[in-house]
Amino acid sequence: MGLVNDRHEVVEKAEGLTCRGEGPAAVIGRMGRMARELLHKAGNPPISCAGLGCPGVLDREAGAVIYSNNIRWQQVYVCRELKEQLKVPVYVENDANCAAMGEYLAGAGRGSRQMIMVTFGTGIGGGIIFDGRLYLGSHGNANIIGHTLIEKGGRECTCKRKGCWECYASTRALLLSAEKAGVFNGMDEPELNGRLFFEVLKAGQEAALRVFDEYTDYVAEGIADLINIFDPERIVIGGGVSAQGERFLGPVREKVKQKVYFKEMETAQIVCSLLANDAAIIGAANLSAQKYGQNDLSF
């Protein structure tokens, strides 16, 4: 959560965890309290609006989360509830779209006209921007790029299809493959995560090298598809893997070159995000300001 000015700068921020077992009322109540505490810390400046990034299927006009598997919300009118607490209009947008807009305005996408952001985490999210505007599709549900099919009849996805991109190229998929290959055998670690995998990879473990080669191949498959379909100027990579920089981007770029249709022509720049979690904060605030025609401080 953050306070954003009209220059797309986060001037104050706070963090908190959302537990899947909590109900919407508890989460929204805590968000309201955090927002008020943040405003108090910043000297209680006037704010014009608030933006909220949330995974799942949304009804933007109603300000509702129709369904979100990640946080187990259904038919939650989150904007109405937050508006009562903050006394300003609230706009909700997909969290990956918010991150894409933040990077477009103030991060790795700055200066581009057409940009796609791909975030690799538990799943794969994405945001597509053409000439400064999010592409949402006819029904507002575009950009579900993690559920494009790359291996028919493959691994079963949470969406019940088999072979979705995020079953092979998400961080969760990377860790599952690494565990299956014995990368973490003999390690007494409380939590297996991407950071640990890349430490083992850096040490040159053969199993980790094989898993990483296969993983970057799957990442490149999906990115090549996005380039073939949209021909963007820039693709911005977000999520934990972006912290690896060229160690991750180098092999992905080389593999993408071999997979795109026009192999001999200039193609999209592939870069890592610059703003980390601030991207979604900046994007959510800006999209809310666009919606409500405000230019002052916003959440």
C-alpha positions as protocol buffer text, in pm:
chain_id: "A"
residue {
  index: 1
  type: MET
  ca { x: 0 y: 0 z: 0 }
}
residue {
  index: 2
  type: GLY
  ca { x: 133 y: 344 z: -82 }
}
residue {
  index: 3
  type: LEU
  ca { x: 67 y: 713 z: -124 }
}
residue {
  index: 4
  type: VAL
  ca { x: 139 y: 830 z: -480 }
}
residue {
  index: 5
  type: ASN
  ca { x: 181 y: 1185 z: -612 }
}
residue {
  index: 6
  type: ASP
  ca { x: 102 y: 1320 z: -958 }
}
residue {
  index: 7
  type: ARG
  ca { x: 462 y: 1253 z: -1070 }
}
residue {
  index: 8
  type: HIS
  ca { x: 406 y: 877 z: -1023 }
}
residue {
  index: 9
  type: GLU
  ca { x: 624 y: 867 z: -712 }
}
residue {
  index: 10
  type: VAL
  ca { x: 548 y: 661 z: -401 }
}
residue {
  index: 11
  type: VAL
  ca { x: 593 y: 912 z: -121 }
}
residue {
  index: 12
  type: GLU
  ca { x: 490 y: 685 z: 167 }
}
residue {
  index: 13
  type: LYS
  ca { x: 408 y: 315 z: 193 }
}
residue {
  index: 14
  type: ALA
  ca { x: 323 y: 29 z: 427 }
}
residue {
  index: 15
  type: GLU
  ca { x: 307 y: -349 z: 395 }
}
residue {
  index: 16
  type: GLY
  ca { x: 85 y: -620 z: 537 }
}
residue {
  index: 17
  type: LEU
  ca { x: 10 y: -986 z: 472 }
}
residue {
  index: 18
  type: THR
  ca { x: -320 y: -1123 z: 342 }
}
residue {
  index: 19
  type: CYS
  ca { x: -399 y: -1470 z: 476 }
}
residue {
  index: 20
  type: ARG
  ca { x: -613 y: -1696 z: 258 }
}
residue {
  index: 21
  type: GLY
  ca { x: -818 y: -1806 z: 558 }
}
residue {
  index: 22
  type: GLU
  ca { x: -934 y: -1454 z: 640 }
}
residue {
  index: 23
  type: GLY
  ca { x: -1273 y: -1337 z: 523 }
}
residue {
  index: 24
  type: PRO
  ca { x: -1318 y: -1028 z: 304 }
}
residue {
  index: 25
  type: ALA
  ca { x: -1452 y: -815 z: 590 }
}
residue {
  index: 26
  type: ALA
  ca { x: -1137 y: -869 z: 798 }
}
residue {
  index: 27
  type: VAL
  ca { x: -905 y: -795 z: 505 }
}
residue {
  index: 28
  type: ILE
  ca { x: -1093 y: -483 z: 396 }
}
residue {
  index: 29
  type: GLY
  ca { x: -1112 y: -358 z: 753 }
}
residue {
  index: 30
  type: ARG
  ca { x: -737 y: -396 z: 796 }
}
residue {
  index: 31
  type: MET
  ca { x: -674 y: -224 z: 462 }
}
residue {
  index: 32
  type: GLY
  ca { x: -880 y: 73 z: 579 }
}
residue {
  index: 33
  type: ARG
  ca { x: -689 y: 95 z: 907 }
}
residue {
  index: 34
  type: MET
  ca { x: -354 y: 71 z: 730 }
}
residue {
  index: 35
  type: ALA
  ca { x: -458 y: 347 z: 490 }
}
residue {
  index: 36
  type: ARG
  ca { x: -560 y: 579 z: 772 }
}
residue {
  index: 37
  type: GLU
  ca { x: -236 y: 509 z: 960 }
}
residue {
  index: 38
  type: LEU
  ca { x: -39 y: 578 z: 643 }
}
residue {
  index: 39
  type: LEU
  ca { x: -216 y: 909 z: 593 }
}
residue {
  index: 40
  type: HIS
  ca { x: -152 y: 1005 z: 954 }
}
residue {
  index: 41
  type: LYS
  ca { x: 217 y: 922 z: 913 }
}
residue {
  index: 42
  type: ALA
  ca { x: 232 y: 1142 z: 602 }
}
residue {
  index: 43
  type: GLY
  ca { x: 73 y: 1438 z: 783 }
}
residue {
  index: 44
  type: ASN
  ca { x: -287 y: 1376 z: 671 }
}
residue {
  index: 45
  type: PRO
  ca { x: -260 y: 1526 z: 320 }
}
residue {
  index: 46
  type: PRO
  ca { x: -584 y: 1541 z: 120 }
}
residue {
  index: 47
  type: ILE
  ca { x: -624 y: 1251 z: -123 }
}
residue {
  index: 48
  type: SER
  ca { x: -846 y: 1245 z: -430 }
}
residue {
  index: 49
  type: CYS
  ca { x: -908 y: 873 z: -487 }
}
residue {
  index: 50
  type: ALA
  ca { x: -781 y: 523 z: -419 }
}
residue {
  index: 51
  type: GLY
  ca { x: -691 y: 232 z: -647 }
}
residue {
  index: 52
  type: LEU
  ca { x: -686 y: -136 z: -557 }
}
residue {
  index: 53
  type: GLY
  ca { x: -507 y: -418 z: -736 }
}
residue {
  index: 54
  type: CYS
  ca { x: -666 y: -760 z: -697 }
}
residue {
  index: 55
  type: PRO
  ca { x: -627 y: -1096 z: -876 }
}
residue {
  index: 56
  type: GLY
  ca { x: -929 y: -1260 z: -1030 }
}
residue {
  index: 57
  type: VAL
  ca { x: -1242 y: -1174 z: -1228 }
}
residue {
  index: 58
  type: LEU
  ca { x: -1366 y: -822 z: -1163 }
}
residue {
  index: 59
  type: ASP
  ca { x: -1669 y: -604 z: -1227 }
}
residue {
  index: 60
  type: ARG
  ca { x: -1499 y: -267 z: -1254 }
}
residue {
  index: 61
  type: GLU
  ca { x: -1818 y: -62 z: -1284 }
}
residue {
  index: 62
  type: ALA
  ca { x: -1968 y: -222 z: -974 }
}
residue {
  index: 63
  type: GLY
  ca { x: -1634 y: -211 z: -793 }
}
residue {
  index: 64
  type: ALA
  ca { x: -1657 y: -581 z: -714 }
}
residue {
  index: 65
  type: VAL
  ca { x: -1438 y: -890 z: -709 }
}
residue {
  index: 66
  type: ILE
  ca { x: -1658 y: -1150 z: -878 }
}
residue {
  index: 67
  type: TYR
  ca { x: -1422 y: -1438 z: -815 }
}
residue {
  index: 68
  type: SER
  ca { x: -1062 y: -1466 z: -701 }
}
residue {
  index: 69
  type: ASN
  ca { x: -916 y: -1812 z: -647 }
}
residue {
  index: 70
  type: ASN
  ca { x: -597 y: -1676 z: -488 }
}
residue {
  index: 71
  type: ILE
  ca { x: -773 y: -1500 z: -200 }
}
residue {
  index: 72
  type: ARG
  ca { x: -1099 y: -1699 z: -210 }
}
residue {
  index: 73
  type: TRP
  ca { x: -1330 y: -1404 z: -263 }
}
residue {
  index: 74
  type: GLN
  ca { x: -1665 y: -1421 z: -441 }
}
residue {
  index: 75
  type: GLN
  ca { x: -1902 y: -1131 z: -508 }
}
residue {
  index: 76
  type: VAL
  ca { x: -1718 y: -889 z: -279 }
}
residue {
  index: 77
  type: TYR
  ca { x: -1804 y: -521 z: -331 }
}
residue {
  index: 78
  type: VAL
  ca { x: -1466 y: -408 z: -214 }
}
residue {
  index: 79
  type: CYS
  ca { x: -1477 y: -54 z: -356 }
}
residue {
  index: 80
  type: ARG
  ca { x: -1800 y: 29 z: -177 }
}
residue {
  index: 81
  type: GLU
  ca { x: -1661 y: -98 z: 154 }
}
residue {
  index: 82
  type: LEU
  ca { x: -1334 y: 92 z: 120 }
}
residue {
  index: 83
  type: LYS
  ca { x: -1508 y: 409 z: 7 }
}
residue {
  index: 84
  type: GLU
  ca { x: -1705 y: 411 z: 331 }
}
residue {
  index: 85
  type: GLN
  ca { x: -1380 y: 396 z: 526 }
}
residue {
  index: 86
  type: LEU
  ca { x: -1166 y: 635 z: 321 }
}
residue {
  index: 87
  type: LYS
  ca { x: -1435 y: 882 z: 207 }
}
residue {
  index: 88
  type: VAL
  ca { x: -1292 y: 894 z: -148 }
}
residue {
  index: 89
  type: PRO
  ca { x: -1386 y: 704 z: -467 }
}
residue {
  index: 90
  type: VAL
  ca { x: -1212 y: 367 z: -507 }
}
residue {
  index: 91
  type: TYR
  ca { x: -1133 y: 181 z: -830 }
}
residue {
  index: 92
  type: VAL
  ca { x: -1040 y: -187 z: -857 }
}
residue {
  index: 93
  type: GLU
  ca { x: -824 y: -337 z: -1132 }
}
residue {
  index: 94
  type: ASN
  ca { x: -643 y: -665 z: -1186 }
}
residue {
  index: 95
  type: ASP
  ca { x: -315 y: -660 z: -994 }
}
residue {
  index: 96
  type: ALA
  ca { x: -105 y: -758 z: -1297 }
}
residue {
  index: 97
  type: ASN
  ca { x: -264 y: -477 z: -1499 }
}
residue {
  index: 98
  type: CYS
  ca { x: -177 y: -235 z: -1218 }
}
residue {
  index: 99
  type: ALA
  ca { x: 185 y: -349 z: -1220 }
}
residue {
  index: 100
  type: ALA
  ca { x: 199 y: -314 z: -1599 }
}
residue {
  index: 101
  type: MET
  ca { x: 70 y: 42 z: -1585 }
}
residue {
  index: 102
  type: GLY
  ca { x: 316 y: 131 z: -1309 }
}
residue {
  index: 103
  type: GLU
  ca { x: 613 y: 2 z: -1509 }
}
residue {
  index: 104
  type: TYR
  ca { x: 483 y: 175 z: -1821 }
}
residue {
  index: 105
  type: LEU
  ca { x: 458 y: 511 z: -1646 }
}
residue {
  index: 106
  type: ALA
  ca { x: 763 y: 510 z: -1422 }
}
residue {
  index: 107
  type: GLY
  ca { x: 969 y: 195 z: -1472 }
}
residue {
  index: 108
  type: ALA
  ca { x: 1106 y: -40 z: -1735 }
}
residue {
  index: 109
  type: GLY
  ca { x: 828 y: 35 z: -1984 }
}
residue {
  index: 110
  type: ARG
  ca { x: 878 y: 410 z: -1981 }
}
residue {
  index: 111
  type: GLY
  ca { x: 919 y: 556 z: -2329 }
}
residue {
  index: 112
  type: SER
  ca { x: 759 y: 262 z: -2510 }
}
residue {
  index: 113
  type: ARG
  ca { x: 429 y: 277 z: -2698 }
}
residue {
  index: 114
  type: GLN
  ca { x: 332 y: -90 z: -2685 }
}
residue {
  index: 115
  type: MET
  ca { x: 433 y: -290 z: -2380 }
}
residue {
  index: 116
  type: ILE
  ca { x: 346 y: -626 z: -2229 }
}
residue {
  index: 117
  type: MET
  ca { x: 430 y: -707 z: -1869 }
}
residue {
  index: 118
  type: VAL
  ca { x: 457 y: -1070 z: -1762 }
}
residue {
  index: 119
  type: THR
  ca { x: 475 y: -1149 z: -1391 }
}
residue {
  index: 120
  type: PHE
  ca { x: 607 y: -1489 z: -1280 }
}
residue {
  index: 121
  type: GLY
  ca { x: 497 y: -1601 z: -934 }
}
residue {
  index: 122
  type: THR
  ca { x: 257 y: -1862 z: -799 }
}
residue {
  index: 123
  type: GLY
  ca { x: 95 y: -1828 z: -1140 }
}
residue {
  index: 124
  type: ILE
  ca { x: 164 y: -1607 z: -1441 }
}
residue {
  index: 125
  type: GLY
  ca { x: -7 y: -1272 z: -1478 }
}
residue {
  index: 126
  type: GLY
  ca { x: 9 y: -1017 z: -1753 }
}
residue {
  index: 127
  type: GLY
  ca { x: -84 y: -668 z: -1860 }
}
residue {
  index: 128
  type: ILE
  ca { x: -94 y: -533 z: -2216 }
}
residue {
  index: 129
  type: ILE
  ca { x: -65 y: -160 z: -2289 }
}
residue {
  index: 130
  type: PHE
  ca { x: -118 y: 2 z: -2628 }
}
residue {
  index: 131
  type: ASP
  ca { x: -47 y: 375 z: -2660 }
}
residue {
  index: 132
  type: GLY
  ca { x: -86 y: 440 z: -2289 }
}
residue {
  index: 133
  type: ARG
  ca { x: -406 y: 243 z: -2236 }
}
residue {
  index: 134
  type: LEU
  ca { x: -463 y: -102 z: -2093 }
}
residue {
  index: 135
  type: TYR
  ca { x: -602 y: -356 z: -2334 }
}
residue {
  index: 136
  type: LEU
  ca { x: -888 y: -527 z: -2148 }
}
residue {
  index: 137
  type: GLY
  ca { x: -1080 y: -698 z: -2428 }
}
residue {
  index: 138
  type: SER
  ca { x: -1453 y: -683 z: -2501 }
}
residue {
  index: 139
  type: HIS
  ca { x: -1560 y: -809 z: -2159 }
}
residue {
  index: 140
  type: GLY
  ca { x: -1275 y: -678 z: -1945 }
}
residue {
  index: 141
  type: ASN
  ca { x: -1114 y: -1018 z: -1899 }
}
residue {
  index: 142
  type: ALA
  ca { x: -818 y: -1006 z: -2138 }
}
residue {
  index: 143
  type: ASN
  ca { x: -458 y: -1070 z: -2033 }
}
residue {
  index: 144
  type: ILE
  ca { x: -510 y: -1411 z: -1871 }
}
residue {
  index: 145
  type: ILE
  ca { x: -186 y: -1511 z: -2037 }
}
residue {
  index: 146
  type: GLY
  ca { x: -86 y: -1776 z: -1785 }
}
residue {
  index: 147
  type: HIS
  ca { x: -367 y: -1995 z: -1915 }
}
residue {
  index: 148
  type: THR
  ca { x: -257 y: -2013 z: -2276 }
}
residue {
  index: 149
  type: LEU
  ca { x: -190 y: -2374 z: -2374 }
}
residue {
  index: 150
  type: ILE
  ca { x: 167 y: -2478 z: -2449 }
}
residue {
  index: 151
  type: GLU
  ca { x: 145 y: -2855 z: -2397 }
}
residue {
  index: 152
  type: LYS
  ca { x: -181 y: -3028 z: -2486 }
}
residue {
  index: 153
  type: GLY
  ca { x: -277 y: -3293 z: -2233 }
}
residue {
  index: 154
  type: GLY
  ca { x: 4 y: -3180 z: -2001 }
}
residue {
  index: 155
  type: ARG
  ca { x: 3 y: -3092 z: -1633 }
}
residue {
  index: 156
  type: GLU
  ca { x: -336 y: -3018 z: -1480 }
}
residue {
  index: 157
  type: CYS
  ca { x: -390 y: -2652 z: -1399 }
}
residue {
  index: 158
  type: THR
  ca { x: -603 y: -2488 z: -1128 }
}
residue {
  index: 159
  type: CYS
  ca { x: -835 y: -2381 z: -1412 }
}
residue {
  index: 160
  type: LYS
  ca { x: -893 y: -2755 z: -1486 }
}
residue {
  index: 161
  type: ARG
  ca { x: -729 y: -2745 z: -1828 }
}
residue {
  index: 162
  type: LYS
  ca { x: -413 y: -2942 z: -1891 }
}
residue {
  index: 163
  type: GLY
  ca { x: -93 y: -2787 z: -2023 }
}
residue {
  index: 164
  type: CYS
  ca { x: -134 y: -2417 z: -1933 }
}
residue {
  index: 165
  type: TRP
  ca { x: 176 y: -2198 z: -1955 }
}
residue {
  index: 166
  type: GLU
  ca { x: 180 y: -2127 z: -1582 }
}
residue {
  index: 167
  type: CYS
  ca { x: 198 y: -2502 z: -1510 }
}
residue {
  index: 168
  type: TYR
  ca { x: 546 y: -2494 z: -1666 }
}
residue {
  index: 169
  type: ALA
  ca { x: 681 y: -2140 z: -1638 }
}
residue {
  index: 170
  type: SER
  ca { x: 555 y: -2002 z: -1304 }
}
residue {
  index: 171
  type: THR
  ca { x: 788 y: -1989 z: -1004 }
}
residue {
  index: 172
  type: ARG
  ca { x: 577 y: -2260 z: -844 }
}
residue {
  index: 173
  type: ALA
  ca { x: 632 y: -2482 z: -1149 }
}
residue {
  index: 174
  type: LEU
  ca { x: 1007 y: -2417 z: -1133 }
}
residue {
  index: 175
  type: LEU
  ca { x: 1022 y: -2527 z: -769 }
}
residue {
  index: 176
  type: LEU
  ca { x: 812 y: -2838 z: -833 }
}
residue {
  index: 177
  type: SER
  ca { x: 1043 y: -2939 z: -1118 }
}
residue {
  index: 178
  type: ALA
  ca { x: 1350 y: -2871 z: -904 }
}
residue {
  index: 179
  type: GLU
  ca { x: 1215 y: -3076 z: -617 }
}
residue {
  index: 180
  type: LYS
  ca { x: 1128 y: -3365 z: -849 }
}
residue {
  index: 181
  type: ALA
  ca { x: 1479 y: -3354 z: -998 }
}
residue {
  index: 182
  type: GLY
  ca { x: 1639 y: -3374 z: -653 }
}
residue {
  index: 183
  type: VAL
  ca { x: 1783 y: -3023 z: -655 }
}
residue {
  index: 184
  type: PHE
  ca { x: 1703 y: -2972 z: -286 }
}
residue {
  index: 185
  type: ASN
  ca { x: 1793 y: -3322 z: -165 }
}
residue {
  index: 186
  type: GLY
  ca { x: 1975 y: -3318 z: 168 }
}
residue {
  index: 187
  type: MET
  ca { x: 1893 y: -2955 z: 241 }
}
residue {
  index: 188
  type: ASP
  ca { x: 1748 y: -2865 z: 579 }
}
residue {
  index: 189
  type: GLU
  ca { x: 1554 y: -2557 z: 474 }
}
residue {
  index: 190
  type: PRO
  ca { x: 1223 y: -2443 z: 630 }
}
residue {
  index: 191
  type: GLU
  ca { x: 1097 y: -2317 z: 295 }
}
residue {
  index: 192
  type: LEU
  ca { x: 1190 y: -2402 z: -62 }
}
residue {
  index: 193
  type: ASN
  ca { x: 1179 y: -2086 z: -273 }
}
residue {
  index: 194
  type: GLY
  ca { x: 1318 y: -1928 z: -585 }
}
residue {
  index: 195
  type: ARG
  ca { x: 1603 y: -1761 z: -398 }
}
residue {
  index: 196
  type: LEU
  ca { x: 1730 y: -2098 z: -276 }
}
residue {
  index: 197
  type: PHE
  ca { x: 1702 y: -2250 z: -624 }
}
residue {
  index: 198
  type: PHE
  ca { x: 1913 y: -1975 z: -780 }
}
residue {
  index: 199
  type: GLU
  ca { x: 2175 y: -2013 z: -506 }
}
residue {
  index: 200
  type: VAL
  ca { x: 2205 y: -2382 z: -595 }
}
residue {
  index: 201
  type: LEU
  ca { x: 2212 y: -2293 z: -964 }
}
residue {
  index: 202
  type: LYS
  ca { x: 2492 y: -2044 z: -907 }
}
residue {
  index: 203
  type: ALA
  ca { x: 2692 y: -2319 z: -736 }
}
residue {
  index: 204
  type: GLY
  ca { x: 2672 y: -2518 z: -1060 }
}
residue {
  index: 205
  type: GLN
  ca { x: 2468 y: -2818 z: -949 }
}
residue {
  index: 206
  type: GLU
  ca { x: 2398 y: -3030 z: -1258 }
}
residue {
  index: 207
  type: ALA
  ca { x: 2036 y: -3107 z: -1168 }
}
residue {
  index: 208
  type: ALA
  ca { x: 1965 y: -2737 z: -1116 }
}
residue {
  index: 209
  type: LEU
  ca { x: 2128 y: -2651 z: -1449 }
}
residue {
  index: 210
  type: ARG
  ca { x: 1906 y: -2904 z: -1631 }
}
residue {
  index: 211
  type: VAL
  ca { x: 1591 y: -2778 z: -1459 }
}
residue {
  index: 212
  type: PHE
  ca { x: 1682 y: -2417 z: -1536 }
}
residue {
  index: 213
  type: ASP
  ca { x: 1745 y: -2495 z: -1903 }
}
residue {
  index: 214
  type: GLU
  ca { x: 1404 y: -2659 z: -1935 }
}
residue {
  index: 215
  type: TYR
  ca { x: 1238 y: -2380 z: -1736 }
}
residue {
  index: 216
  type: THR
  ca { x: 1378 y: -2098 z: -1951 }
}
residue {
  index: 217
  type: ASP
  ca { x: 1266 y: -2291 z: -2258 }
}
residue {
  index: 218
  type: TYR
  ca { x: 908 y: -2291 z: -2131 }
}
residue {
  index: 219
  type: VAL
  ca { x: 932 y: -1922 z: -2042 }
}
residue {
  index: 220
  type: ALA
  ca { x: 1057 y: -1846 z: -2393 }
}
residue {
  index: 221
  type: GLU
  ca { x: 774 y: -2048 z: -2553 }
}
residue {
  index: 222
  type: GLY
  ca { x: 510 y: -1823 z: -2398 }
}
residue {
  index: 223
  type: ILE
  ca { x: 697 y: -1500 z: -2462 }
}
residue {
  index: 224
  type: ALA
  ca { x: 750 y: -1594 z: -2826 }
}
residue {
  index: 225
  type: ASP
  ca { x: 375 y: -1651 z: -2859 }
}
residue {
  index: 226
  type: LEU
  ca { x: 306 y: -1304 z: -2716 }
}
residue {
  index: 227
  type: ILE
  ca { x: 551 y: -1149 z: -2962 }
}
residue {
  index: 228
  type: ASN
  ca { x: 402 y: -1338 z: -3256 }
}
residue {
  index: 229
  type: ILE
  ca { x: 50 y: -1225 z: -3166 }
}
residue {
  index: 230
  type: PHE
  ca { x: 102 y: -865 z: -3049 }
}
residue {
  index: 231
  type: ASP
  ca { x: 445 y: -755 z: -3183 }
}
residue {
  index: 232
  type: PRO
  ca { x: 508 y: -529 z: -2880 }
}
residue {
  index: 233
  type: GLU
  ca { x: 792 y: -283 z: -2854 }
}
residue {
  index: 234
  type: ARG
  ca { x: 891 y: -406 z: -2508 }
}
residue {
  index: 235
  type: ILE
  ca { x: 824 y: -699 z: -2276 }
}
residue {
  index: 236
  type: VAL
  ca { x: 881 y: -636 z: -1906 }
}
residue {
  index: 237
  type: ILE
  ca { x: 944 y: -933 z: -1678 }
}
residue {
  index: 238
  type: GLY
  ca { x: 821 y: -908 z: -1320 }
}
residue {
  index: 239
  type: GLY
  ca { x: 807 y: -1135 z: -1017 }
}
residue {
  index: 240
  type: GLY
  ca { x: 1086 y: -1294 z: -820 }
}
residue {
  index: 241
  type: VAL
  ca { x: 1281 y: -1415 z: -1125 }
}
residue {
  index: 242
  type: SER
  ca { x: 1332 y: -1054 z: -1236 }
}
residue {
  index: 243
  type: ALA
  ca { x: 1580 y: -1012 z: -949 }
}
residue {
  index: 244
  type: GLN
  ca { x: 1813 y: -1253 z: -1133 }
}
residue {
  index: 245
  type: GLY
  ca { x: 1868 y: -1002 z: -1412 }
}
residue {
  index: 246
  type: GLU
  ca { x: 2084 y: -1124 z: -1699 }
}
residue {
  index: 247
  type: ARG
  ca { x: 2130 y: -1468 z: -1547 }
}
residue {
  index: 248
  type: PHE
  ca { x: 1764 y: -1523 z: -1627 }
}
residue {
  index: 249
  type: LEU
  ca { x: 1715 y: -1287 z: -1921 }
}
residue {
  index: 250
  type: GLY
  ca { x: 2019 y: -1398 z: -2121 }
}
residue {
  index: 251
  type: PRO
  ca { x: 1905 y: -1753 z: -2198 }
}
residue {
  index: 252
  type: VAL
  ca { x: 1542 y: -1645 z: -2232 }
}
residue {
  index: 253
  type: ARG
  ca { x: 1631 y: -1385 z: -2496 }
}
residue {
  index: 254
  type: GLU
  ca { x: 1838 y: -1634 z: -2694 }
}
residue {
  index: 255
  type: LYS
  ca { x: 1562 y: -1893 z: -2692 }
}
residue {
  index: 256
  type: VAL
  ca { x: 1294 y: -1640 z: -2784 }
}
residue {
  index: 257
  type: LYS
  ca { x: 1500 y: -1544 z: -3091 }
}
residue {
  index: 258
  type: GLN
  ca { x: 1482 y: -1905 z: -3209 }
}
residue {
  index: 259
  type: LYS
  ca { x: 1108 y: -1938 z: -3147 }
}
residue {
  index: 260
  type: VAL
  ca { x: 957 y: -1619 z: -3293 }
}
residue {
  index: 261
  type: TYR
  ca { x: 820 y: -1635 z: -3646 }
}
residue {
  index: 262
  type: PHE
  ca { x: 1028 y: -1354 z: -3798 }
}
residue {
  index: 263
  type: LYS
  ca { x: 1370 y: -1471 z: -3683 }
}
residue {
  index: 264
  type: GLU
  ca { x: 1571 y: -1230 z: -3897 }
}
residue {
  index: 265
  type: MET
  ca { x: 1381 y: -915 z: -3799 }
}
residue {
  index: 266
  type: GLU
  ca { x: 1405 y: -688 z: -3498 }
}
residue {
  index: 267
  type: THR
  ca { x: 1177 y: -803 z: -3221 }
}
residue {
  index: 268
  type: ALA
  ca { x: 1063 y: -688 z: -2878 }
}
residue {
  index: 269
  type: GLN
  ca { x: 1311 y: -577 z: -2613 }
}
residue {
  index: 270
  type: ILE
  ca { x: 1290 y: -811 z: -2314 }
}
residue {
  index: 271
  type: VAL
  ca { x: 1380 y: -638 z: -1988 }
}
residue {
  index: 272
  type: CYS
  ca { x: 1331 y: -683 z: -1614 }
}
residue {
  index: 273
  type: SER
  ca { x: 1098 y: -466 z: -1410 }
}
residue {
  index: 274
  type: LEU
  ca { x: 1251 y: -176 z: -1220 }
}
residue {
  index: 275
  type: LEU
  ca { x: 989 y: -96 z: -958 }
}
residue {
  index: 276
  type: ALA
  ca { x: 923 y: -428 z: -781 }
}
residue {
  index: 277
  type: ASN
  ca { x: 612 y: -395 z: -562 }
}
residue {
  index: 278
  type: ASP
  ca { x: 591 y: -19 z: -622 }
}
residue {
  index: 279
  type: ALA
  ca { x: 477 y: -88 z: -979 }
}
residue {
  index: 280
  type: ALA
  ca { x: 133 y: -210 z: -874 }
}
residue {
  index: 281
  type: ILE
  ca { x: 96 y: 76 z: -624 }
}
residue {
  index: 282
  type: ILE
  ca { x: 176 y: 339 z: -888 }
}
residue {
  index: 283
  type: GLY
  ca { x: -42 y: 171 z: -1149 }
}
residue {
  index: 284
  type: ALA
  ca { x: -344 y: 131 z: -921 }
}
residue {
  index: 285
  type: ALA
  ca { x: -325 y: 494 z: -813 }
}
residue {
  index: 286
  type: ASN
  ca { x: -292 y: 616 z: -1172 }
}
residue {
  index: 287
  type: LEU
  ca { x: -580 y: 405 z: -1304 }
}
residue {
  index: 288
  type: SER
  ca { x: -802 y: 534 z: -1026 }
}
residue {
  index: 289
  type: ALA
  ca { x: -699 y: 891 z: -1104 }
}
residue {
  index: 290
  type: GLN
  ca { x: -779 y: 831 z: -1474 }
}
residue {
  index: 291
  type: LYS
  ca { x: -1120 y: 694 z: -1382 }
}
residue {
  index: 292
  type: TYR
  ca { x: -1214 y: 980 z: -1153 }
}
residue {
  index: 293
  type: GLY
  ca { x: -1030 y: 1262 z: -1329 }
}
residue {
  index: 294
  type: GLN
  ca { x: -808 y: 1350 z: -1035 }
}
residue {
  index: 295
  type: ASN
  ca { x: -445 y: 1458 z: -1030 }
}
residue {
  index: 296
  type: ASP
  ca { x: -364 y: 1496 z: -660 }
}
residue {
  index: 297
  type: LEU
  ca { x: -230 y: 1246 z: -411 }
}
residue {
  index: 298
  type: SER
  ca { x: -389 y: 903 z: -435 }
}
residue {
  index: 299
  type: PHE
  ca { x: -349 y: 550 z: -298 }
}
